[in-house]
Each structure stands twice: as structure tokens, then as C-alpha cells.
mmCIF file of C-alpha atoms in Angstrom:
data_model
loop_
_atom_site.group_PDB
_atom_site.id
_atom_site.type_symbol
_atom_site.label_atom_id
_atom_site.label_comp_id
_atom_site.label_asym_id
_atom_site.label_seq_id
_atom_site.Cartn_x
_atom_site.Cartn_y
_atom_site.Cartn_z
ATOM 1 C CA UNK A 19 -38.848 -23.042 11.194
ATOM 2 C CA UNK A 20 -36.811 -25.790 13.025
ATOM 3 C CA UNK A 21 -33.889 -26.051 10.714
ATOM 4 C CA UNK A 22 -32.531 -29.124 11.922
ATOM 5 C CA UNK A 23 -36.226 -30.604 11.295
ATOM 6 C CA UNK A 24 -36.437 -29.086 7.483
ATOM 7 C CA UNK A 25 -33.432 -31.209 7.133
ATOM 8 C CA UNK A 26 -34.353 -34.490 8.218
ATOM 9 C CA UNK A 27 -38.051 -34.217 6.530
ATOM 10 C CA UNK A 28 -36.165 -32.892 3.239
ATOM 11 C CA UNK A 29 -33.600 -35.962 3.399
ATOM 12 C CA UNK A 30 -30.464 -33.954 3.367
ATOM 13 C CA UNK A 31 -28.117 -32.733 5.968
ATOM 14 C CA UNK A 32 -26.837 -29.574 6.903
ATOM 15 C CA UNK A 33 -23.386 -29.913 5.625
ATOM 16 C CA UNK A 34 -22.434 -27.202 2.729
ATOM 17 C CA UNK A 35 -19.022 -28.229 1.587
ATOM 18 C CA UNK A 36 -16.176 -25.329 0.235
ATOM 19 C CA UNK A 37 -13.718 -26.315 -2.206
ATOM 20 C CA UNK A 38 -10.610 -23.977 -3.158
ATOM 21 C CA UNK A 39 -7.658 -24.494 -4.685
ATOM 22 C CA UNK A 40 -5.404 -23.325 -2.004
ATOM 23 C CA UNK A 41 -5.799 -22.180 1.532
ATOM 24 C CA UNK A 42 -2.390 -20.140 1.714
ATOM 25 C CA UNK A 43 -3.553 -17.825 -0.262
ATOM 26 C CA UNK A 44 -5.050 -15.123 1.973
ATOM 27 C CA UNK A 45 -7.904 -13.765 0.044
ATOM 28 C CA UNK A 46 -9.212 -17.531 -0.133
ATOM 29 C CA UNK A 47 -9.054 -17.516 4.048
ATOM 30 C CA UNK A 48 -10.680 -14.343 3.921
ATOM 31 C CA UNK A 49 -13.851 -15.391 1.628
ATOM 32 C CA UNK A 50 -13.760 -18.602 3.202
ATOM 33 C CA UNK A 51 -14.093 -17.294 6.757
ATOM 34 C CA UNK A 52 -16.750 -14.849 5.445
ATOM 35 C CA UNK A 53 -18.999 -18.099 4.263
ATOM 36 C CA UNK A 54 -18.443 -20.101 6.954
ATOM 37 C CA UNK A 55 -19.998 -17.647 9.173
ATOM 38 C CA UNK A 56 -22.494 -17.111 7.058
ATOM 39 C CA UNK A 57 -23.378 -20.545 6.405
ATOM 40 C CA UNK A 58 -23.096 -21.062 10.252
ATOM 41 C CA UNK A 59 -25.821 -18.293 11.104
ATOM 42 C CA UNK A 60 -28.248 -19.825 8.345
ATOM 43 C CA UNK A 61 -27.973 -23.707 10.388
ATOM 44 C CA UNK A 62 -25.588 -25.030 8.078
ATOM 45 C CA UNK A 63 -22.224 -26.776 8.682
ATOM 46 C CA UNK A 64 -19.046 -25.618 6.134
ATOM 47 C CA UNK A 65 -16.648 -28.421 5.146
ATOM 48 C CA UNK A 66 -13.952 -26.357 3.649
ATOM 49 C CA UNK A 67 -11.424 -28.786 1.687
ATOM 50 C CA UNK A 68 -8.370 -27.270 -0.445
ATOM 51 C CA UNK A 69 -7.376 -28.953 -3.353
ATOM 52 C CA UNK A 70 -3.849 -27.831 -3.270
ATOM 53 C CA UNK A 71 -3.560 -26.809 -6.786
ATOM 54 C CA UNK A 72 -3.509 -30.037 -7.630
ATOM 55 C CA UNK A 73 -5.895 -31.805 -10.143
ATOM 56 C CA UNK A 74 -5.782 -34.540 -8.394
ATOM 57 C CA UNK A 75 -6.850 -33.844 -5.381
ATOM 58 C CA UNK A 76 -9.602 -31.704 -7.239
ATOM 59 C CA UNK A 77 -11.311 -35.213 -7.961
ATOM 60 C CA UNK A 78 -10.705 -36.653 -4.465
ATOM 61 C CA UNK A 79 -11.947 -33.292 -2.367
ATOM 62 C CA UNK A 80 -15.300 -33.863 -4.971
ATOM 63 C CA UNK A 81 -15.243 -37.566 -3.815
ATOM 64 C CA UNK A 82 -15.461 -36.502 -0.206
ATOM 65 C CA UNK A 83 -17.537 -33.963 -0.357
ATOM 66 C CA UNK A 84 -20.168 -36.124 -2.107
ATOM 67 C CA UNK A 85 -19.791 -38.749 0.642
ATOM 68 C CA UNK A 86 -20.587 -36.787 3.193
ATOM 69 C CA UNK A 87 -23.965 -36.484 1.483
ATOM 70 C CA UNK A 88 -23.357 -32.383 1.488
ATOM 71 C CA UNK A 89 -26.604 -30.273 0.208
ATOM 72 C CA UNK A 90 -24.616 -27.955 -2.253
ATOM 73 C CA UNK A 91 -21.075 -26.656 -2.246
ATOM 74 C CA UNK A 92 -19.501 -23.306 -3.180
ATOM 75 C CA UNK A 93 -16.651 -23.977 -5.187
ATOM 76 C CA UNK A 94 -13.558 -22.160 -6.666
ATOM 77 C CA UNK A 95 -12.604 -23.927 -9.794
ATOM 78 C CA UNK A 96 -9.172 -24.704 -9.495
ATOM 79 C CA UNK A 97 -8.960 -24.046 -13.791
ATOM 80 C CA UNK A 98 -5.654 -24.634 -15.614
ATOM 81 C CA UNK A 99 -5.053 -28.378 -15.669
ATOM 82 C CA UNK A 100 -8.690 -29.375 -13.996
ATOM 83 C CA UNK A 101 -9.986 -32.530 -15.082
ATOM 84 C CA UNK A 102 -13.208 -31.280 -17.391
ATOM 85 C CA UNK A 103 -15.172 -34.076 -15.452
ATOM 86 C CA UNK A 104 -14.691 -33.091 -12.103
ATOM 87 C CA UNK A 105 -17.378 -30.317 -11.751
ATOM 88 C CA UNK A 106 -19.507 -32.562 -13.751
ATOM 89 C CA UNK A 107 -19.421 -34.974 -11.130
ATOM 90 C CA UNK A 108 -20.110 -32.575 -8.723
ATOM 91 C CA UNK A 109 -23.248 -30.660 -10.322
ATOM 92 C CA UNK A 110 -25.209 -33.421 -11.383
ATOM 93 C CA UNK A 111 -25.545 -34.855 -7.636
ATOM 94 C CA UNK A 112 -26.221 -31.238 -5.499
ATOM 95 C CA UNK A 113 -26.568 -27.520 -6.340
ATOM 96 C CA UNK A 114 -22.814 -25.819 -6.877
ATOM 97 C CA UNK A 115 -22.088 -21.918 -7.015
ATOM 98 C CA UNK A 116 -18.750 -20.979 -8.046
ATOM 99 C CA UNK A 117 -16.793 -17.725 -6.882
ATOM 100 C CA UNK A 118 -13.679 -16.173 -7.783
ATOM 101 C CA UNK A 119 -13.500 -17.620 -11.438
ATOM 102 C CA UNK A 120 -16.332 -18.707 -13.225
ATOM 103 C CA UNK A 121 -16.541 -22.651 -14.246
ATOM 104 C CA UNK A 122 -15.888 -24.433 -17.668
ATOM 105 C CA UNK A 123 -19.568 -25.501 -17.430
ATOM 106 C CA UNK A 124 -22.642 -23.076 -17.054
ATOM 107 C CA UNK A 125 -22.950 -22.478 -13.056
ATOM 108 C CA UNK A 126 -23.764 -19.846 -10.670
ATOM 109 C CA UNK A 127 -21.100 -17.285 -10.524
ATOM 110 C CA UNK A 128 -20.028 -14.128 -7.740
ATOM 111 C CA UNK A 129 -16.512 -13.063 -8.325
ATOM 112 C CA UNK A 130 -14.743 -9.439 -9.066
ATOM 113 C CA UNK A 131 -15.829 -7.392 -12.474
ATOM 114 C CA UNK A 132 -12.402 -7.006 -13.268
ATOM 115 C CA UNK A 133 -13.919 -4.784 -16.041
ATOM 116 C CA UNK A 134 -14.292 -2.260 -13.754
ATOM 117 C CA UNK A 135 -11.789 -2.428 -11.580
ATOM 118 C CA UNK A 136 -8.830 -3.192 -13.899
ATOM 119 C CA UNK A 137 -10.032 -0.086 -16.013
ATOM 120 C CA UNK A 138 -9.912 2.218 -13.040
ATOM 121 C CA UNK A 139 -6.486 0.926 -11.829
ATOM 122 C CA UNK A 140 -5.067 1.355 -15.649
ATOM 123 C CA UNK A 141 -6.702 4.959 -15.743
ATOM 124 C CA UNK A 142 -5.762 5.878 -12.208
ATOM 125 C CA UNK A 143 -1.841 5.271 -13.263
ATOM 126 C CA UNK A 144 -1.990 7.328 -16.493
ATOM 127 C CA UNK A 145 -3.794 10.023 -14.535
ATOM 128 C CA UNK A 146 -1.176 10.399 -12.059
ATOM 129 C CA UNK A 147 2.001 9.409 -14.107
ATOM 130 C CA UNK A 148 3.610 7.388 -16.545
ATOM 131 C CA UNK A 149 1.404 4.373 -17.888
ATOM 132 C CA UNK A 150 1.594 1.323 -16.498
ATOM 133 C CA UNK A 151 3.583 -2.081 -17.926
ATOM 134 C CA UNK A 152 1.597 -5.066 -16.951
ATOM 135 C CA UNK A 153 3.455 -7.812 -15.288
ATOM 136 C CA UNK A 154 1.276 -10.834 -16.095
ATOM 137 C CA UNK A 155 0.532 -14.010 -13.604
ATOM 138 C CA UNK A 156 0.726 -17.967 -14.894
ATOM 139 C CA UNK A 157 -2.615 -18.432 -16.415
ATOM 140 C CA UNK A 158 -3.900 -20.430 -13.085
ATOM 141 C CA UNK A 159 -7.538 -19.396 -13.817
ATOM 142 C CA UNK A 160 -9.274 -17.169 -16.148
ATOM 143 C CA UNK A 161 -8.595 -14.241 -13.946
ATOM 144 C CA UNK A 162 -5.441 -13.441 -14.788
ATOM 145 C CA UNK A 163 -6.388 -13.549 -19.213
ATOM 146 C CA UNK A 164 -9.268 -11.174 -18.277
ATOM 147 C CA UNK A 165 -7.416 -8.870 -16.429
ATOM 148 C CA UNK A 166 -4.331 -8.443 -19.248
ATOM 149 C CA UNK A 167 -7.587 -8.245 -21.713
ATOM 150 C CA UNK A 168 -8.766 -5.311 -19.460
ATOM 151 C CA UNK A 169 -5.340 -3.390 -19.293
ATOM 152 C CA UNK A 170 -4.565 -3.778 -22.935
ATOM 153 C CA UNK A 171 -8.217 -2.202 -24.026
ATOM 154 C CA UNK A 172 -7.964 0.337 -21.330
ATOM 155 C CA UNK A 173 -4.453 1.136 -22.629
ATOM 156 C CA UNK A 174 -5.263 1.614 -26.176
ATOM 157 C CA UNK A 175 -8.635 3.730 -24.957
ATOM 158 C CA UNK A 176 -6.614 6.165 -22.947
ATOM 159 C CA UNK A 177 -4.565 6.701 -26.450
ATOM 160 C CA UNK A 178 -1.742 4.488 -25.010
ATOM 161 C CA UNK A 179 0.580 1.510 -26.350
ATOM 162 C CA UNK A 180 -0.022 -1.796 -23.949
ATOM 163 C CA UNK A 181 3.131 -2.947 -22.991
ATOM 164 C CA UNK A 182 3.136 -7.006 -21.180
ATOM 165 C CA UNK A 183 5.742 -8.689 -19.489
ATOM 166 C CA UNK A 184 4.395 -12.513 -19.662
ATOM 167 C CA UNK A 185 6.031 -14.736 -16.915
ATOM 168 C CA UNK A 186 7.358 -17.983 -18.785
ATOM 169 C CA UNK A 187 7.289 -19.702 -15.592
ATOM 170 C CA UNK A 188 5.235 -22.934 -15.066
ATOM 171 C CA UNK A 189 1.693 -22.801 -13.265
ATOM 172 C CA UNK A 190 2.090 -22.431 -9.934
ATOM 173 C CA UNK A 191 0.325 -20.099 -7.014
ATOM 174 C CA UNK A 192 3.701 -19.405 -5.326
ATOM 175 C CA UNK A 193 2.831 -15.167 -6.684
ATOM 176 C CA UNK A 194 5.354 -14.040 -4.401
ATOM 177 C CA UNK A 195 8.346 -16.251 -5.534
ATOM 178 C CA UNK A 196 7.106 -15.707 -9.077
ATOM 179 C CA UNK A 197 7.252 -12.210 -8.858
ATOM 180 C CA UNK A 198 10.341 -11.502 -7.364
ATOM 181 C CA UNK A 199 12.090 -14.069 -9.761
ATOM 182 C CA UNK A 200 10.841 -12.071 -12.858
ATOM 183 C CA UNK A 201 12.083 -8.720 -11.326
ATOM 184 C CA UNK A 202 15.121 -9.643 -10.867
ATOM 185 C CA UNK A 203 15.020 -11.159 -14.452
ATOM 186 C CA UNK A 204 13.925 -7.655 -16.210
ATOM 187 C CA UNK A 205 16.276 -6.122 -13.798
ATOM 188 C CA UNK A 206 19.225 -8.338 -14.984
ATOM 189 C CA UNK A 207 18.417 -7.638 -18.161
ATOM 190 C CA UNK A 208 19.340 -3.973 -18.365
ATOM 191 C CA UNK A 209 16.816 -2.540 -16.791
ATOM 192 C CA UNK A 210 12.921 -1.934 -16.417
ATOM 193 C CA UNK A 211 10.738 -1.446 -19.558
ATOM 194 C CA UNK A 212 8.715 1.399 -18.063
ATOM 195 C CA UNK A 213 9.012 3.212 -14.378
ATOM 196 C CA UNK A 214 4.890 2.090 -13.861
ATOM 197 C CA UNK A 215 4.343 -1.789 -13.347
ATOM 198 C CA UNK A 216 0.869 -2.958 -12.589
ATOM 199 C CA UNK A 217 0.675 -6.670 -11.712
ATOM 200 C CA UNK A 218 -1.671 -9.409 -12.152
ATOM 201 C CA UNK A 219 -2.421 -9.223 -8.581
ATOM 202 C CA UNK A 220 -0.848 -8.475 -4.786
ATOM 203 C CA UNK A 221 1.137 -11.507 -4.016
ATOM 204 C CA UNK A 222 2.963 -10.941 -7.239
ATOM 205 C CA UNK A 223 3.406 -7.542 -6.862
ATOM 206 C CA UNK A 224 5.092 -8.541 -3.526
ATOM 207 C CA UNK A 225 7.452 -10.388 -4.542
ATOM 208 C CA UNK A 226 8.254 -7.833 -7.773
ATOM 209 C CA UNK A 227 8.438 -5.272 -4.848
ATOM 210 C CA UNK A 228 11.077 -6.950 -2.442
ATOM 211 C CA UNK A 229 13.567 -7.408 -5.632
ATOM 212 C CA UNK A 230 13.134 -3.950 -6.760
ATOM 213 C CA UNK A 231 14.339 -2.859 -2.671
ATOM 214 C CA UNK A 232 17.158 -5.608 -2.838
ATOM 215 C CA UNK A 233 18.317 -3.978 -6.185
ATOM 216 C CA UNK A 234 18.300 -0.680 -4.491
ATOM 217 C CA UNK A 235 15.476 1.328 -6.171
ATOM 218 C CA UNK A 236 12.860 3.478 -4.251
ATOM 219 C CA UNK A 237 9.409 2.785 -4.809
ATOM 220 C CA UNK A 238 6.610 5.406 -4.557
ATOM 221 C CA UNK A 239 5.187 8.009 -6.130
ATOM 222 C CA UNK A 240 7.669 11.000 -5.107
ATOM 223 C CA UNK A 241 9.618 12.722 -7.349
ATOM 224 C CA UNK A 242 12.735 11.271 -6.122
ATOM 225 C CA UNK A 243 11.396 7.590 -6.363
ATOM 226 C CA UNK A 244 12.433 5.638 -8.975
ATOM 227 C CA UNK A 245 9.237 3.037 -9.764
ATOM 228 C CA UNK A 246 5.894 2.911 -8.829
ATOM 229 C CA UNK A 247 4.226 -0.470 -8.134
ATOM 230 C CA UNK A 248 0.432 -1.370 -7.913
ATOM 231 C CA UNK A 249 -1.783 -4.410 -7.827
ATOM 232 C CA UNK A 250 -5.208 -5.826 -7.427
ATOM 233 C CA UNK A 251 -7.055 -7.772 -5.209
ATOM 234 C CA UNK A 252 -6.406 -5.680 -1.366
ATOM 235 C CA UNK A 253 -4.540 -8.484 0.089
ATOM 236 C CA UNK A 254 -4.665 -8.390 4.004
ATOM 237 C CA UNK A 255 -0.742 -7.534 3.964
ATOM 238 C CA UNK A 256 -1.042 -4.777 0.848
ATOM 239 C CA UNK A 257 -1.307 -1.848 3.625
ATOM 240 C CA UNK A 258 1.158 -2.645 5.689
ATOM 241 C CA UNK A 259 4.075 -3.664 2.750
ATOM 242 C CA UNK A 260 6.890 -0.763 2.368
ATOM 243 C CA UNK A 261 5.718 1.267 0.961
ATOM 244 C CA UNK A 262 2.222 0.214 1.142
ATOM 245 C CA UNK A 263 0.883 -1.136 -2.082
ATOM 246 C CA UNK A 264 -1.997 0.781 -4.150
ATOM 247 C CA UNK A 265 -4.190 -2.032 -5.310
ATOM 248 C CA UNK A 266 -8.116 -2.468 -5.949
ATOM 249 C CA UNK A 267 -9.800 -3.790 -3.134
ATOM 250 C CA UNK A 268 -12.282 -6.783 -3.996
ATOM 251 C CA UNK A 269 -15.610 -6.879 -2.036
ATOM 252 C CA UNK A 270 -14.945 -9.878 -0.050
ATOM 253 C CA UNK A 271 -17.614 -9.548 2.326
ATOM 254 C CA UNK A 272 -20.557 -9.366 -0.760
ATOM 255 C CA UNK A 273 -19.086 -12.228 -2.548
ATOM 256 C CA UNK A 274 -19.479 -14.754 0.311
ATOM 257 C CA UNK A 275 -22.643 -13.429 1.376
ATOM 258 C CA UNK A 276 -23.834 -13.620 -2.566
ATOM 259 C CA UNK A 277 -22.738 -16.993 -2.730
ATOM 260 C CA UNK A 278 -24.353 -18.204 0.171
ATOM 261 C CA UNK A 279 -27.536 -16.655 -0.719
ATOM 262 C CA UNK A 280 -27.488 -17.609 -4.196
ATOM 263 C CA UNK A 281 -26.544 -21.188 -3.205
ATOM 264 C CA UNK A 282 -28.998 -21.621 -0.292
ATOM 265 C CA UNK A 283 -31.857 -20.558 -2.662
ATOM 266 C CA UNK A 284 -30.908 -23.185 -5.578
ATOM 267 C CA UNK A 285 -30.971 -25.721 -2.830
ATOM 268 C CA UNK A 286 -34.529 -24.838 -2.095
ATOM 269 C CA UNK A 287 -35.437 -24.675 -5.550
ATOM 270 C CA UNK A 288 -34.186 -28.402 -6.061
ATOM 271 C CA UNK A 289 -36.316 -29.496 -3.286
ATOM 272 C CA UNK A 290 -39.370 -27.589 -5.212
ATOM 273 C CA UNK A 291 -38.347 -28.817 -8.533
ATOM 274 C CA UNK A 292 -38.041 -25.206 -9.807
ATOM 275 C CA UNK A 293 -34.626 -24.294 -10.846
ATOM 276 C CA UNK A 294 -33.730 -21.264 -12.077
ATOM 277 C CA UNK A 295 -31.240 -20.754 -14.858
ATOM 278 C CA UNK A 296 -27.196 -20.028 -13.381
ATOM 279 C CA UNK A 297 -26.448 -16.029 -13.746
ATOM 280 C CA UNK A 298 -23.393 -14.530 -12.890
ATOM 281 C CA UNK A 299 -23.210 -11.444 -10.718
ATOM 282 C CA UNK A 300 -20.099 -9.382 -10.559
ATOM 283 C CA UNK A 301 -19.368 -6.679 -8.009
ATOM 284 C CA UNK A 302 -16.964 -3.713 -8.382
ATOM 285 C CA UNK A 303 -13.914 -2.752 -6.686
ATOM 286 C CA UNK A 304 -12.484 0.157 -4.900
ATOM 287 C CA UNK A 305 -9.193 1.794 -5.784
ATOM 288 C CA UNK A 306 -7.252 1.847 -2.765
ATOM 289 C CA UNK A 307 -4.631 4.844 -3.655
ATOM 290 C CA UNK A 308 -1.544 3.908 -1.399
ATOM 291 C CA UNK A 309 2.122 4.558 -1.536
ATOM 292 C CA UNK A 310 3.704 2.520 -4.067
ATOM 293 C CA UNK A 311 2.241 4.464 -6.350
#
């Protein structure tokens, strides 16, 4: 059918709108990409809008998305310091998915089991050496308390002791900063708790990386190296850091095209008066066994 016509008889435009809460974060440009062209093939228009981590601008990206009269939106809640409201706002006017982290209110999730693939990174390391220390993230969203909740059961189920670093830093998404900053800060204080670091996620494990070369250790996972590093997530730039960074590779492509479907449906639904009730759908990861460790 015309789609442009279904539109105009249905008294709703074409416009999808994409909230997230930053767009310098590479995997956000990746999924983002991913549902654009999606949405684009279906005859839909994206209007992607970044709230800058900022709560603020949470509520004002919801304002303009709901003035441009959008038919549903695909949101990643920005979490820590969110206005409860603001998603409220949101849901009662159009049909809202969420990906990456699931909302404070019960909506249609895609995101990463980090079940799974926090498990298999945690039993990957003790397989192949000593056990990893994880090197935790601000609590931006609930991502980062279900991975640590991940390592530590994995941990103790491999016949381990858990072993976190928590970064007493404020919220903020500047990973890369954050993690170099609390390597040198474990460096400077006599040394590294274990020669195995897992971190939250890539960016940090970036920035943990580039202190551990200024301080003059080797990374890897030769005999002669001194620490191995991993993280999660596959960031575009984890195979081509030095060494290159074993991490667990989310399924980018599947989320957007979940979300899209899931949202596209609930749209039609509306206009049927059917709705059916939110369910979340998480998709495993793939251990991407690189250098660092």
C-alpha cells in the first residue's frame, strides 16, 4: 500500500523520532545509523535528537519530538538523574520502544543480555588465566549495576573471590577520561590489585589501557606481558587499539532492526485499538578473543 496515503487517512505523519543520551558515543551512531535506515526503507522519516546527558534537555528533546506530531519514538533512557516524568510524557501521547537500557516505567525493550555475555567474558578470563578484577563505570544507566551483578555471580560460580574497583567519580559518559584517571589512581597507589581487569565497557577500558602504556607495562596475553585488559560492548575502535582489545561484541544490527519492528507494529496496533502488553527481548553477544587478553 501507498505509505504516504496510510498516513494521511490514519492522521499521523511519517516522522519516527530517536532520542539518546549522547551521540559521541560510537555504539549510539552505530544503532542509530542502523534504525535510520531501517526506518527509511519502511517510509518513515528518523528525527534523531541527543539529549546530551543532560536531564534537561531530556524534557526539551520530548517537547520537540511531540511537536512534530512524531508516530512513535525509539528511545534510550538517559537513567541516572532523568526526570521520572519525562517518559511519562512521552508514552501517554505515541507508542515508545526503548533500547540499550530498559525504562523506569513498563515499555518495550531490545538491548544486550548481559547475562550471557558478561558470564562468558568472566569465564573466558579464568579459562585462559588469572581471574579478572572488575573496573566498574559511574552508574549512568542500569547497564553498568547489571553487568558488576553478572561478574560477581559468575565469579563466585567459577569457585572465585569477586574483586571491584568502583570509580568514585561523578556521572559522566566521558569512559575514556574516566578510565585512564582511575588507572593511574590504582597505579599510584602501589600497584594493580590483580594482573586481569575487565571493565564496565570499551571506552573505559581505553582509557585504563593508554595509562597502563604511559606507565610502561605491556598488555597482552604473552608470557612476558604484564596485564591483560578486556571489555564489552565491540566498540568500532576495539580492533584496531594496541593491542587490540578482547571485548563482547553486541548485536547492533538485531537491536535496531528489533526495535523498529517492534515499534512499527505497536503503532499499528494503536491505530486498531489492540495493544499488546511491552516484553523485553534480549540478544546475546559474541566473545571477540583479541590481544589484550
Amino acid at each position: 500500500p501507498n505509505m504516504f496515503a496510510r498516513h494521511l487517512n490514519r492522521k499521523r505523519t511519517r516522522n519516527i523520532g530517536i532520542l539518546v543520551p549522547t551521540m559521541s558515543d560510537p555504539f549510539y551512531v552505530q544503532v542509530v545509523t542502523l534504525i535510520e535506515l531501517e526506518l527509511r526503507a519502511k517510509g518513515y522519516w528518523p528525527i534523531q535528537i541527543s539529549c546530551h546527558s543532560r536531564p534537561e534537555l531530556e524534557a526539551e528533546a520530548i517537547r520537540t519530538l511531540l511537536a512534530f506530531k512524531v508516530a512513535g519514538a525509539i528511545v534510550a533512557p538517559l537513567g541516572g538523574g532523568s526526570h521520572p516524568s519525562v517518559l511519562h510524557r512521552l508514552t501517554d501521547a505515541i507508542p515508545v520502544v526503548c533500547f540499550d537500557t530498559p525504562a523506569s516505567i513498563d515499555l518495550p525493550y531490545v538491548g544486550n543480555d548481559n547475562a550471557q555475555s558478561v558470564a562468558a567474558m568472566v569465564q573466558y578470563l579464568c579459562r585462559s588465566g588469572e581471574p579478572p578484577v572488575f573496573l566498574e563505570v559511574p552508574r549512568v544507566n542500569e547497564n553498568s549495576g547489571d553487568r558488576q551483578n553478572v561478574y560477581r555471580a559468575t565469579m563466585i560460580k567459577e569457585g572465585q573471590s569477586p574483586l571491584v574497583i568502583n570509580c568514585e567519580a561523578p556521572v559522566s559518559w566521558e569512559f575514556e577520561r574516566l578510565g585512564y584517571e582511575q588507572m593511574q589512581k590504582l597505579l599510584g597507589k602501589g600497584g594493580l590489585p590483580g594482573k586481569t581487569l575487565l571493565c564496565a565497557n570499551d571506552r573505559f577500558a581505553f582509557g585504563a589501557m593508554a595509562a597502563a602504556c604511559q606507565a610502561g607495562l605491556k598488555i597482552g596475553r604473552g608470557d612476558k606481558c604484564d596485564i591483560r585488559i578486556a571489555g564489552h560492548d565491540d566498540h568500532p575502535l576495539s580492533r584496531y587499539t594496541c593491542p587490540s582489545l578482547t571485548t563482547m561484541a553486541q548485536n547492533a544490527p538485531e537491536i535496531a532492526a528489533k526495535s523498529v519492528e517492534i515499534l512499527l507494529r505497536r503503532i499499528d496496533e494503536v491505530d486498531e485499538g489492540q495493544v499488546s502488553p511491552a516484553r523485553k527481548l534480549t540478544l546475546e553477544a559474541t566473545l571477540m578473543m583479541r590481544d589484550s587478553a
